[in-house]
mmCIF file of C-alpha atoms in Angstrom:
data_model
loop_
_atom_site.group_PDB
_atom_site.id
_atom_site.type_symbol
_atom_site.label_atom_id
_atom_site.label_comp_id
_atom_site.label_asym_id
_atom_site.label_seq_id
_atom_site.Cartn_x
_atom_site.Cartn_y
_atom_site.Cartn_z
ATOM 1 C CA MET A 1 85.009 73.988 152.257
ATOM 2 C CA ILE A 2 81.528 74.987 150.501
ATOM 3 C CA LYS A 3 79.412 72.499 148.979
ATOM 4 C CA LEU A 4 77.441 73.487 145.987
ATOM 5 C CA THR A 5 74.525 70.803 145.109
ATOM 6 C CA THR A 6 72.241 71.098 142.060
ATOM 7 C CA TYR A 7 68.843 68.927 141.266
ATOM 8 C CA PHE A 8 67.542 68.669 137.908
ATOM 9 C CA GLY A 9 66.321 66.347 135.359
ATOM 10 C CA GLU A 10 67.931 64.457 132.842
ATOM 11 C CA ARG A 11 66.185 66.211 129.659
ATOM 12 C CA ASP A 12 67.340 69.474 131.161
ATOM 13 C CA PHE A 13 70.426 68.730 129.312
ATOM 14 C CA VAL A 14 72.907 70.540 131.532
ATOM 15 C CA ALA A 15 74.672 67.604 133.166
ATOM 16 C CA ASP A 16 77.804 67.769 130.398
ATOM 17 C CA ALA A 17 77.950 71.350 130.621
ATOM 18 C CA LEU A 18 77.969 71.852 134.515
ATOM 19 C CA LEU A 19 80.943 68.955 134.671
ATOM 20 C CA ASP A 20 82.971 70.735 132.154
ATOM 21 C CA LEU A 21 82.477 73.630 134.038
ATOM 22 C CA TYR A 22 83.759 72.044 137.146
ATOM 23 C CA GLY A 23 86.751 70.445 135.097
ATOM 24 C CA ARG A 24 87.860 73.884 133.820
ATOM 25 C CA HIS A 25 87.767 75.608 137.412
ATOM 26 C CA GLN A 26 89.610 72.165 138.523
ATOM 27 C CA VAL A 27 87.070 71.684 141.230
ATOM 28 C CA ALA A 28 88.829 69.734 143.762
ATOM 29 C CA ILE A 29 85.563 67.259 143.851
ATOM 30 C CA SER A 30 82.538 66.970 142.183
ATOM 31 C CA VAL A 31 80.255 64.205 141.597
ATOM 32 C CA LEU A 32 77.374 63.619 139.307
ATOM 33 C CA LEU A 33 74.795 61.012 140.563
ATOM 34 C CA ARG A 34 71.661 59.475 138.674
ATOM 35 C CA GLY A 35 68.576 59.116 140.571
ATOM 36 C CA ALA A 36 66.199 56.106 140.808
ATOM 37 C CA GLU A 37 63.019 58.093 141.489
ATOM 38 C CA GLY A 38 62.104 61.805 142.173
ATOM 39 C CA PHE A 39 60.211 65.293 141.424
ATOM 40 C CA GLY A 40 61.073 68.869 141.581
ATOM 41 C CA GLU A 41 59.246 72.149 140.994
ATOM 42 C CA HIS A 42 56.818 71.286 138.481
ATOM 43 C CA HIS A 43 56.042 68.183 140.502
ATOM 44 C CA ARG A 44 56.289 65.690 137.540
ATOM 45 C CA LEU A 45 57.452 62.400 138.589
ATOM 46 C CA ARG A 46 60.530 61.062 137.221
ATOM 47 C CA SER A 47 61.048 57.445 137.721
ATOM 48 C CA ALA A 48 63.263 54.432 136.396
ATOM 49 C CA ASP A 49 60.414 52.031 137.087
ATOM 50 C CA LEU A 50 58.270 54.237 134.994
ATOM 51 C CA LEU A 51 60.245 55.313 132.014
ATOM 52 C CA THR A 52 63.056 53.526 129.780
ATOM 53 C CA PRO A 53 66.849 54.202 130.669
ATOM 54 C CA SER A 54 66.683 56.548 127.921
ATOM 55 C CA GLU A 55 64.072 58.800 129.054
ATOM 56 C CA ASP A 56 64.019 61.802 131.818
ATOM 57 C CA LEU A 57 65.506 60.732 135.089
ATOM 58 C CA PRO A 58 66.599 63.141 138.155
ATOM 59 C CA LEU A 59 70.280 64.167 138.402
ATOM 60 C CA VAL A 60 72.022 65.500 141.259
ATOM 61 C CA SER A 61 75.573 67.050 141.271
ATOM 62 C CA VAL A 62 77.770 67.952 143.896
ATOM 63 C CA ALA A 63 80.845 70.101 144.019
ATOM 64 C CA VAL A 64 83.169 70.784 146.851
ATOM 65 C CA ASP A 65 86.356 73.110 147.141
ATOM 66 C CA VAL A 66 87.089 76.308 149.124
ATOM 67 C CA PRO A 67 84.828 79.210 149.316
ATOM 68 C CA GLU A 68 86.712 81.218 146.510
ATOM 69 C CA ARG A 69 86.343 78.631 143.887
ATOM 70 C CA ILE A 70 82.841 77.602 144.490
ATOM 71 C CA GLU A 71 81.427 81.321 144.764
ATOM 72 C CA ALA A 72 83.623 81.999 141.705
ATOM 73 C CA LEU A 73 81.737 79.298 139.463
ATOM 74 C CA ALA A 74 78.357 79.877 141.397
ATOM 75 C CA PRO A 75 76.899 82.341 139.104
ATOM 76 C CA GLU A 76 77.785 80.416 136.093
ATOM 77 C CA VAL A 77 76.095 77.341 137.658
ATOM 78 C CA ARG A 78 72.972 79.611 137.833
ATOM 79 C CA LYS A 79 73.114 80.601 134.170
ATOM 80 C CA LEU A 80 73.359 77.043 132.787
ATOM 81 C CA GLN A 81 70.507 75.820 135.142
ATOM 82 C CA THR A 82 67.662 77.842 134.542
ATOM 83 C CA THR A 83 65.386 75.089 136.325
ATOM 84 C CA GLY A 84 65.729 72.702 139.377
ATOM 85 C CA LEU A 85 67.101 73.594 142.605
ATOM 86 C CA VAL A 86 70.699 75.200 143.584
ATOM 87 C CA THR A 87 72.008 75.071 147.432
ATOM 88 C CA LEU A 88 75.020 76.509 148.776
ATOM 89 C CA GLU A 89 76.225 74.777 151.988
ATOM 90 C CA ARG A 90 79.081 75.487 154.346
ATOM 91 C CA ALA A 91 80.846 71.909 155.267
ATOM 92 C CA THR A 92 81.870 72.546 158.758
ATOM 93 C CA ALA A 93 80.798 70.814 162.209
ATOM 94 C CA THR A 94 82.709 70.077 165.402
ATOM 95 C CA VAL A 95 82.870 66.734 167.343
ATOM 96 C CA ASN A 96 80.598 68.034 169.916
ATOM 97 C CA GLU A 97 77.678 67.412 167.575
ATOM 98 C CA PRO A 98 75.804 64.892 165.252
ATOM 99 C CA VAL A 99 77.499 64.975 161.725
ATOM 100 C CA LYS A 100 77.224 63.838 158.350
ATOM 101 C CA LEU A 101 80.807 62.410 157.230
ATOM 102 C CA THR A 102 81.049 62.310 153.341
ATOM 103 C CA LEU A 103 84.017 60.548 152.073
ATOM 104 C CA TYR A 104 85.037 61.209 148.425
ATOM 105 C CA LEU A 105 86.730 58.094 146.927
ATOM 106 C CA GLY A 106 87.352 56.790 143.342
ATOM 107 C CA ARG A 107 85.623 53.475 142.037
ATOM 108 C CA GLY A 108 88.930 51.659 142.542
ATOM 109 C CA GLU A 109 89.260 52.204 146.116
ATOM 110 C CA SER A 110 87.556 49.839 148.295
ATOM 111 C CA TYR A 111 84.367 51.463 149.505
ATOM 112 C CA ARG A 112 83.311 48.364 151.231
ATOM 113 C CA ALA A 113 86.230 48.193 153.486
ATOM 114 C CA ALA A 114 86.009 52.022 154.166
ATOM 115 C CA THR A 115 82.144 50.924 155.181
ATOM 116 C CA ALA A 116 83.109 48.509 157.425
ATOM 117 C CA THR A 117 85.558 50.929 159.448
ATOM 118 C CA LEU A 118 82.872 53.516 159.583
ATOM 119 C CA ARG A 119 80.561 51.094 161.224
ATOM 120 C CA ASP A 120 83.687 49.830 163.350
ATOM 121 C CA CYS A 121 84.166 53.219 164.699
ATOM 122 C CA GLY A 122 80.694 53.772 165.868
ATOM 123 C CA LEU A 123 78.834 55.376 163.101
ATOM 124 C CA ASP A 124 74.933 55.294 163.049
ATOM 125 C CA GLY A 125 74.828 54.393 159.143
ATOM 126 C CA ALA A 126 76.579 54.536 155.818
ATOM 127 C CA THR A 127 75.618 54.597 152.149
ATOM 128 C CA ALA A 128 78.240 54.552 149.024
ATOM 129 C CA LEU A 129 76.742 56.247 145.967
ATOM 130 C CA LEU A 130 78.633 55.889 142.711
ATOM 131 C CA GLY A 131 79.022 58.607 140.560
ATOM 132 C CA VAL A 132 78.531 58.693 136.830
ATOM 133 C CA ASP A 133 81.105 61.450 136.287
ATOM 134 C CA GLY A 134 82.852 64.321 138.188
ATOM 135 C CA THR A 135 86.491 65.233 139.090
ATOM 136 C CA MET A 136 88.778 64.282 141.518
ATOM 137 C CA HIS A 137 91.970 66.434 142.957
ATOM 138 C CA GLY A 138 90.556 68.805 140.029
ATOM 139 C CA GLU A 139 90.947 66.431 137.179
ATOM 140 C CA ARG A 140 87.646 65.481 135.003
ATOM 141 C CA ARG A 141 86.590 61.820 135.566
ATOM 142 C CA ARG A 142 84.119 60.414 133.458
ATOM 143 C CA ALA A 143 82.268 56.638 133.451
ATOM 144 C CA GLY A 144 82.601 54.879 130.336
ATOM 145 C CA PHE A 145 81.282 51.257 128.965
ATOM 146 C CA PHE A 146 84.788 50.260 128.655
ATOM 147 C CA GLY A 147 87.726 50.211 131.140
ATOM 148 C CA ASN A 148 87.565 49.958 135.276
ATOM 149 C CA ASN A 149 86.448 53.436 135.704
ATOM 150 C CA GLY A 150 88.723 53.425 138.903
ATOM 151 C CA GLY A 151 88.934 57.049 138.917
ATOM 152 C CA VAL A 152 85.359 57.978 138.837
ATOM 153 C CA PRO A 153 84.307 59.507 142.313
ATOM 154 C CA VAL A 154 82.230 57.429 144.686
ATOM 155 C CA MET A 155 80.439 59.175 147.750
ATOM 156 C CA LEU A 156 80.234 57.487 150.979
ATOM 157 C CA ILE A 157 77.960 59.350 153.325
ATOM 158 C CA ALA A 158 77.962 58.631 156.888
ATOM 159 C CA VAL A 159 75.811 59.680 160.003
ATOM 160 C CA GLY A 160 76.914 59.893 163.487
ATOM 161 C CA THR A 161 78.291 61.474 166.407
ATOM 162 C CA GLY A 162 81.353 63.624 165.829
ATOM 163 C CA ASP A 163 83.492 61.677 168.310
ATOM 164 C CA ALA A 164 82.819 58.446 166.027
ATOM 165 C CA ALA A 165 83.568 60.451 162.853
ATOM 166 C CA ALA A 166 86.712 61.756 164.165
ATOM 167 C CA ARG A 167 87.699 58.038 164.956
ATOM 168 C CA ALA A 168 86.638 57.405 161.506
ATOM 169 C CA LEU A 169 88.859 59.943 160.142
ATOM 170 C CA GLN A 170 92.111 58.937 161.837
ATOM 171 C CA THR A 171 91.832 55.535 160.789
ATOM 172 C CA LEU A 172 91.074 56.388 157.184
ATOM 173 C CA ASP A 173 93.152 59.551 156.947
ATOM 174 C CA PRO A 174 90.908 60.354 153.588
ATOM 175 C CA PRO A 175 92.341 62.941 151.208
ATOM 176 C CA LEU A 176 89.010 64.394 150.256
ATOM 177 C CA PHE A 177 86.115 64.538 152.986
ATOM 178 C CA THR A 178 83.427 67.220 154.362
ATOM 179 C CA LEU A 179 81.874 67.344 157.826
ATOM 180 C CA GLU A 180 78.614 68.679 158.030
ATOM 181 C CA ARG A 181 76.372 69.580 161.163
ATOM 182 C CA ILE A 182 72.776 67.843 161.128
ATOM 183 C CA ARG A 183 70.217 66.561 163.442
ATOM 184 C CA VAL A 184 69.458 62.917 163.413
ATOM 185 C CA CYS A 185 65.478 62.935 164.092
ATOM 186 C CA ARG A 186 64.660 58.997 164.025
ATOM 187 C CA ARG A 187 66.594 55.752 164.239
ATOM 188 C CA ASP A 188 64.685 52.585 163.315
ATOM 189 C CA GLY A 189 61.306 53.760 164.809
ATOM 190 C CA ILE A 190 62.491 55.684 167.964
ATOM 191 C CA ALA A 191 61.815 59.762 167.582
ATOM 192 C CA LEU A 192 64.885 61.602 168.645
ATOM 193 C CA ALA A 193 64.762 65.220 167.462
ATOM 194 C CA GLU A 194 62.326 67.224 165.362
ATOM 195 C CA PRO A 195 63.448 69.462 162.309
ATOM 196 C CA GLU A 196 64.476 73.104 163.124
ATOM 197 C CA PRO A 197 64.259 74.987 160.181
ATOM 198 C CA ARG A 198 65.448 78.492 160.356
ATOM 199 C CA ALA A 199 63.017 81.525 159.000
ATOM 200 C CA GLY A 200 64.246 82.370 155.417
ATOM 201 C CA GLU A 201 66.187 79.146 154.610
ATOM 202 C CA TRP A 202 65.318 76.003 152.896
ATOM 203 C CA HIS A 203 65.687 72.334 154.857
ATOM 204 C CA LYS A 204 66.678 69.182 153.953
ATOM 205 C CA LEU A 205 65.571 65.766 155.413
ATOM 206 C CA MET A 206 67.544 62.669 154.226
ATOM 207 C CA LEU A 207 65.930 59.004 154.801
ATOM 208 C CA HIS A 208 68.642 56.083 154.841
ATOM 209 C CA SER A 209 66.681 52.869 154.242
ATOM 210 C CA SER A 210 67.211 49.423 152.277
ATOM 211 C CA ASP A 211 63.940 49.400 151.776
ATOM 212 C CA HIS A 212 62.682 50.387 148.131
ATOM 213 C CA ALA A 213 59.178 50.347 148.953
ATOM 214 C CA THR A 214 59.481 52.812 151.763
ATOM 215 C CA HIS A 215 61.318 54.987 149.322
ATOM 216 C CA GLU A 216 58.788 54.623 146.513
ATOM 217 C CA GLU A 217 55.849 55.586 148.513
ATOM 218 C CA LEU A 218 57.651 58.644 150.399
ATOM 219 C CA VAL A 219 58.282 60.063 146.947
ATOM 220 C CA ARG A 220 54.633 59.716 146.084
ATOM 221 C CA ARG A 221 53.328 60.882 149.235
ATOM 222 C CA LEU A 222 55.759 63.785 149.120
ATOM 223 C CA ARG A 223 54.662 64.825 145.768
ATOM 224 C CA GLY A 224 51.038 64.451 146.373
ATOM 225 C CA ALA A 225 51.655 66.659 149.555
ATOM 226 C CA GLY A 226 53.041 69.673 147.534
ATOM 227 C CA THR A 227 56.643 69.198 148.988
ATOM 228 C CA ALA A 228 59.150 71.225 147.107
ATOM 229 C CA GLY A 229 61.313 68.181 145.700
ATOM 230 C CA ALA A 230 62.609 64.787 146.450
ATOM 231 C CA THR A 231 65.203 62.726 144.903
ATOM 232 C CA THR A 232 65.792 59.044 145.708
ATOM 233 C CA LEU A 233 69.470 57.937 145.157
ATOM 234 C CA ARG A 234 70.405 54.407 144.807
ATOM 235 C CA GLY A 235 73.773 52.850 146.534
ATOM 236 C CA VAL A 236 75.603 50.094 146.036
ATOM 237 C CA TRP A 237 76.342 49.077 149.704
ATOM 238 C CA GLY A 238 75.989 50.322 153.169
ATOM 239 C CA PHE A 239 74.305 49.839 156.757
ATOM 240 C CA HIS A 240 72.323 51.907 159.186
ATOM 241 C CA GLY A 241 72.213 50.667 162.824
ATOM 242 C CA ASP A 242 73.165 47.534 164.129
ATOM 243 C CA HIS A 243 72.493 46.089 160.459
ATOM 244 C CA GLU A 244 75.687 44.408 158.777
ATOM 245 C CA PRO A 245 76.926 46.234 155.834
ATOM 246 C CA HIS A 246 75.161 44.848 152.525
ATOM 247 C CA GLY A 247 74.609 45.620 148.932
ATOM 248 C CA ASP A 248 73.926 44.339 145.495
ATOM 249 C CA ARG A 249 76.247 44.502 142.442
ATOM 250 C CA VAL A 250 73.602 45.097 139.832
ATOM 251 C CA LEU A 251 72.383 48.478 141.376
ATOM 252 C CA GLN A 252 68.729 47.416 141.559
ATOM 253 C CA LEU A 253 67.285 49.329 144.837
ATOM 254 C CA ARG A 254 64.240 46.957 145.428
ATOM 255 C CA ARG A 255 66.907 44.115 145.952
ATOM 256 C CA GLY A 256 67.801 45.300 149.384
ATOM 257 C CA VAL A 257 70.431 47.981 148.375
ATOM 258 C CA PRO A 258 70.940 50.707 150.651
ATOM 259 C CA GLY A 259 69.385 53.835 149.238
ATOM 260 C CA ILE A 260 68.874 57.648 150.381
ATOM 261 C CA THR A 261 65.813 59.922 149.699
ATOM 262 C CA VAL A 262 66.663 63.557 149.938
ATOM 263 C CA ILE A 263 64.012 65.744 150.414
ATOM 264 C CA VAL A 264 64.468 69.812 150.101
ATOM 265 C CA ASP A 265 61.485 72.016 151.459
ATOM 266 C CA THR A 266 60.548 75.247 152.495
ATOM 267 C CA PRO A 267 60.903 75.947 156.308
ATOM 268 C CA GLU A 268 56.971 76.713 156.119
ATOM 269 C CA HIS A 269 56.383 73.186 154.717
ATOM 270 C CA VAL A 270 59.111 70.998 156.151
ATOM 271 C CA ALA A 271 57.069 69.690 159.459
ATOM 272 C CA ARG A 272 54.483 68.356 157.096
ATOM 273 C CA SER A 273 57.314 66.761 155.004
ATOM 274 C CA PHE A 274 58.602 65.082 158.028
ATOM 275 C CA GLU A 275 55.179 63.885 159.380
ATOM 276 C CA ILE A 276 55.041 62.090 156.071
ATOM 277 C CA VAL A 277 58.520 60.609 156.542
ATOM 278 C CA SER A 278 57.861 59.567 160.169
ATOM 279 C CA ALA A 279 54.585 57.643 159.198
ATOM 280 C CA LEU A 280 56.470 55.553 156.740
ATOM 281 C CA THR A 281 59.428 54.463 159.065
ATOM 282 C CA PRO A 282 57.600 53.105 162.108
ATOM 283 C CA GLU A 283 60.269 50.396 162.457
ATOM 284 C CA ARG A 284 63.182 51.112 160.317
ATOM 285 C CA GLY A 285 65.391 53.741 158.688
ATOM 286 C CA LEU A 286 67.633 56.637 159.574
ATOM 287 C CA VAL A 287 66.032 60.199 159.234
ATOM 288 C CA THR A 288 68.563 63.197 159.386
ATOM 289 C CA SER A 289 67.719 66.960 158.871
ATOM 290 C CA GLU A 290 69.664 70.042 158.069
ATOM 291 C CA THR A 291 69.447 73.625 157.079
ATOM 292 C CA VAL A 292 70.304 74.320 153.248
ATOM 293 C CA PRO A 293 70.644 77.629 151.967
ATOM 294 C CA VAL A 294 68.919 78.149 148.347
ATOM 295 C CA ILE A 295 70.310 80.214 145.621
ATOM 296 C CA LEU A 296 68.061 79.256 142.806
ATOM 297 C CA GLU A 297 64.706 77.736 143.028
#
């Protein structure tokens, strides 16, 4: 499987066109996520705390399918998205290394029960993110104000050992999932590893934390340091470490809802970004790193 991820702003007005494209190509799974805060190439801060809901917010779209289908639509994505960032990642890993396991569910499926299973199987952490649009099994699924939106995609992102992920997959038997190689760098204040960027390829750091203030301060410090881009995604349910699964029904990150800040930076600058992340996670938070080939910057 290959994962195509795009980062852009709501006022770029490409979200509908991207999801229409994924629907026409009958992409196995795609998800549109609305961020709470972030910035991109021009370092203009987009934040739900600063703007009204009708204004510009960061958006992330993810499309996953076999290489032939994703590679066929990648040129069209590049034509549609003339700003922002586009990455193309091969979703593959083994049970002998740390992994990021992403389950793609519908809102009608129990992501809370799946989260509990992930914890019981020994994963280090997991966060459920509600999509607002997407495709499931090649069919367009758009959220609306009316109806139960049961088919709209949910991304449940978990981190842990390959063995733990294998146990979870055997128990849950999900129809749609990806397994990606990562490096776990920090866990609740304990330094475990450093990012290892490859020359010529961009790098992605991810902070999993339920502390809204940490996410908020992280985005501001990264922006001030000239990091290429960062986006905070609000979750609805999740856990990390020994903490019990928790969440909030009203989607307010500052009320203790699990969240993820995704940082994408050049190999030359990722060490500086990691120093900022480390300084803001002296006791809590799960930090991972991975290489991400960028096809549009």
